[in-house]
mmCIF file of C-alpha atoms in Angstrom:
data_model
loop_
_atom_site.group_PDB
_atom_site.id
_atom_site.type_symbol
_atom_site.label_atom_id
_atom_site.label_comp_id
_atom_site.label_asym_id
_atom_site.label_seq_id
_atom_site.Cartn_x
_atom_site.Cartn_y
_atom_site.Cartn_z
ATOM 1 C CA UNK A 1192 0.000 0.000 0.000
ATOM 2 C CA UNK A 1193 1.341 3.402 -0.968
ATOM 3 C CA UNK A 1194 0.395 6.143 1.453
ATOM 4 C CA UNK A 1195 0.728 9.894 0.911
ATOM 5 C CA UNK A 1196 0.674 12.399 3.729
ATOM 6 C CA UNK A 1197 -1.108 15.526 2.478
ATOM 7 C CA UNK A 1198 0.938 18.711 2.220
ATOM 8 C CA UNK A 1199 0.779 20.568 5.520
ATOM 9 C CA UNK A 1200 1.370 17.449 7.601
ATOM 10 C CA UNK A 1201 4.402 15.360 8.489
ATOM 11 C CA UNK A 1202 5.011 12.169 10.433
ATOM 12 C CA UNK A 1203 7.053 12.402 13.632
ATOM 13 C CA UNK A 1204 7.592 9.322 15.787
ATOM 14 C CA UNK A 1205 4.790 7.543 13.960
ATOM 15 C CA UNK A 1206 2.287 10.357 14.580
ATOM 16 C CA UNK A 1207 0.836 12.671 11.952
ATOM 17 C CA UNK A 1208 1.356 16.270 13.033
ATOM 18 C CA UNK A 1209 0.938 19.660 11.399
ATOM 19 C CA UNK A 1210 4.081 20.879 9.657
ATOM 20 C CA UNK A 1211 4.424 24.453 10.884
ATOM 21 C CA UNK A 1212 5.560 26.114 7.646
ATOM 22 C CA UNK A 1213 3.623 24.002 5.162
ATOM 23 C CA UNK A 1214 0.543 24.071 7.352
ATOM 24 C CA UNK A 1215 0.614 27.866 7.135
ATOM 25 C CA UNK A 1216 0.807 27.623 3.341
ATOM 26 C CA UNK A 1217 -2.277 25.387 3.261
ATOM 27 C CA UNK A 1218 -4.158 27.731 5.601
ATOM 28 C CA UNK A 1219 -3.295 30.648 3.313
ATOM 29 C CA UNK A 1220 -4.566 28.726 0.274
ATOM 30 C CA UNK A 1221 -7.923 28.216 1.964
ATOM 31 C CA UNK A 1222 -8.098 31.836 3.127
ATOM 32 C CA UNK A 1223 -7.213 33.141 -0.348
ATOM 33 C CA UNK A 1224 -9.806 30.951 -2.030
ATOM 34 C CA UNK A 1225 -12.416 31.975 0.553
ATOM 35 C CA UNK A 1226 -11.694 35.630 -0.225
ATOM 36 C CA UNK A 1227 -12.429 35.039 -3.912
ATOM 37 C CA UNK A 1228 -8.987 34.362 -5.378
ATOM 38 C CA UNK A 1229 -9.101 31.688 -8.081
ATOM 39 C CA UNK A 1230 -7.203 28.418 -7.868
ATOM 40 C CA UNK A 1231 -5.205 29.496 -10.924
ATOM 41 C CA UNK A 1232 -4.128 32.736 -9.259
ATOM 42 C CA UNK A 1233 -3.259 30.881 -6.039
ATOM 43 C CA UNK A 1234 -1.088 28.495 -8.083
ATOM 44 C CA UNK A 1235 0.660 31.423 -9.771
ATOM 45 C CA UNK A 1236 1.324 33.107 -6.419
ATOM 46 C CA UNK A 1237 2.795 29.912 -4.961
ATOM 47 C CA UNK A 1238 5.174 29.668 -7.924
ATOM 48 C CA UNK A 1239 6.055 33.382 -7.736
ATOM 49 C CA UNK A 1240 6.965 32.915 -4.071
ATOM 50 C CA UNK A 1241 9.095 29.859 -4.898
ATOM 51 C CA UNK A 1242 7.016 27.538 -2.723
ATOM 52 C CA UNK A 1243 7.635 23.875 -3.427
ATOM 53 C CA UNK A 1244 4.838 21.368 -3.886
ATOM 54 C CA UNK A 1245 4.672 17.943 -2.245
ATOM 55 C CA UNK A 1246 7.156 16.620 -4.824
ATOM 56 C CA UNK A 1247 9.693 19.314 -3.946
ATOM 57 C CA UNK A 1248 9.192 21.283 -7.157
ATOM 58 C CA UNK A 1249 8.182 24.904 -7.619
ATOM 59 C CA UNK A 1250 5.337 23.835 -9.864
ATOM 60 C CA UNK A 1251 1.664 24.398 -9.133
ATOM 61 C CA UNK A 1252 -1.486 24.107 -11.227
ATOM 62 C CA UNK A 1253 -5.051 25.105 -10.538
ATOM 63 C CA UNK A 1254 -5.970 21.418 -10.285
ATOM 64 C CA UNK A 1255 -3.275 20.776 -7.653
ATOM 65 C CA UNK A 1256 -4.634 23.664 -5.582
ATOM 66 C CA UNK A 1257 -8.185 22.419 -6.152
ATOM 67 C CA UNK A 1258 -7.330 18.941 -4.849
ATOM 68 C CA UNK A 1259 -5.904 20.477 -1.682
ATOM 69 C CA UNK A 1260 -9.011 22.610 -1.192
ATOM 70 C CA UNK A 1261 -11.228 19.523 -1.617
ATOM 71 C CA UNK A 1262 -9.287 17.378 0.867
ATOM 72 C CA UNK A 1263 -11.528 16.781 3.881
ATOM 73 C CA UNK A 1264 -8.595 15.557 5.993
ATOM 74 C CA UNK A 1265 -7.718 19.197 6.704
ATOM 75 C CA UNK A 1266 -10.892 19.427 8.796
ATOM 76 C CA UNK A 1267 -9.498 16.767 11.135
ATOM 77 C CA UNK A 1268 -10.006 13.003 11.231
ATOM 78 C CA UNK A 1269 -9.023 10.110 13.435
ATOM 79 C CA UNK A 1270 -5.576 10.290 11.822
ATOM 80 C CA UNK A 1271 -5.077 13.925 10.868
ATOM 81 C CA UNK A 1272 -5.175 16.867 13.278
ATOM 82 C CA UNK A 1273 -7.445 19.720 12.269
ATOM 83 C CA UNK A 1274 -5.594 22.233 10.121
ATOM 84 C CA UNK A 1275 -8.530 24.269 8.751
ATOM 85 C CA UNK A 1276 -11.421 25.627 10.761
ATOM 86 C CA UNK A 1277 -14.759 24.029 9.901
ATOM 87 C CA UNK A 1278 -16.311 27.422 9.130
ATOM 88 C CA UNK A 1279 -13.710 28.071 6.442
#
């Protein structure tokens, strides 16, 4: 089984925890989208800032941003701590 930890989280001592820096990036993505910024513009901003994606590349697309915004794990699950407020 191949398992991927979503961007914004990391595994420390077998526990999934929020990665401080990348968690802030994910929070900003949600806040930007909530304020009306498109996924394409968010992707462009991430590249302009030199922010690396999960693969370690400075490459973002609107669909990559969209998949992050649709990931319910950020709301908190049995495995993932809550990264995004439910209201957002």
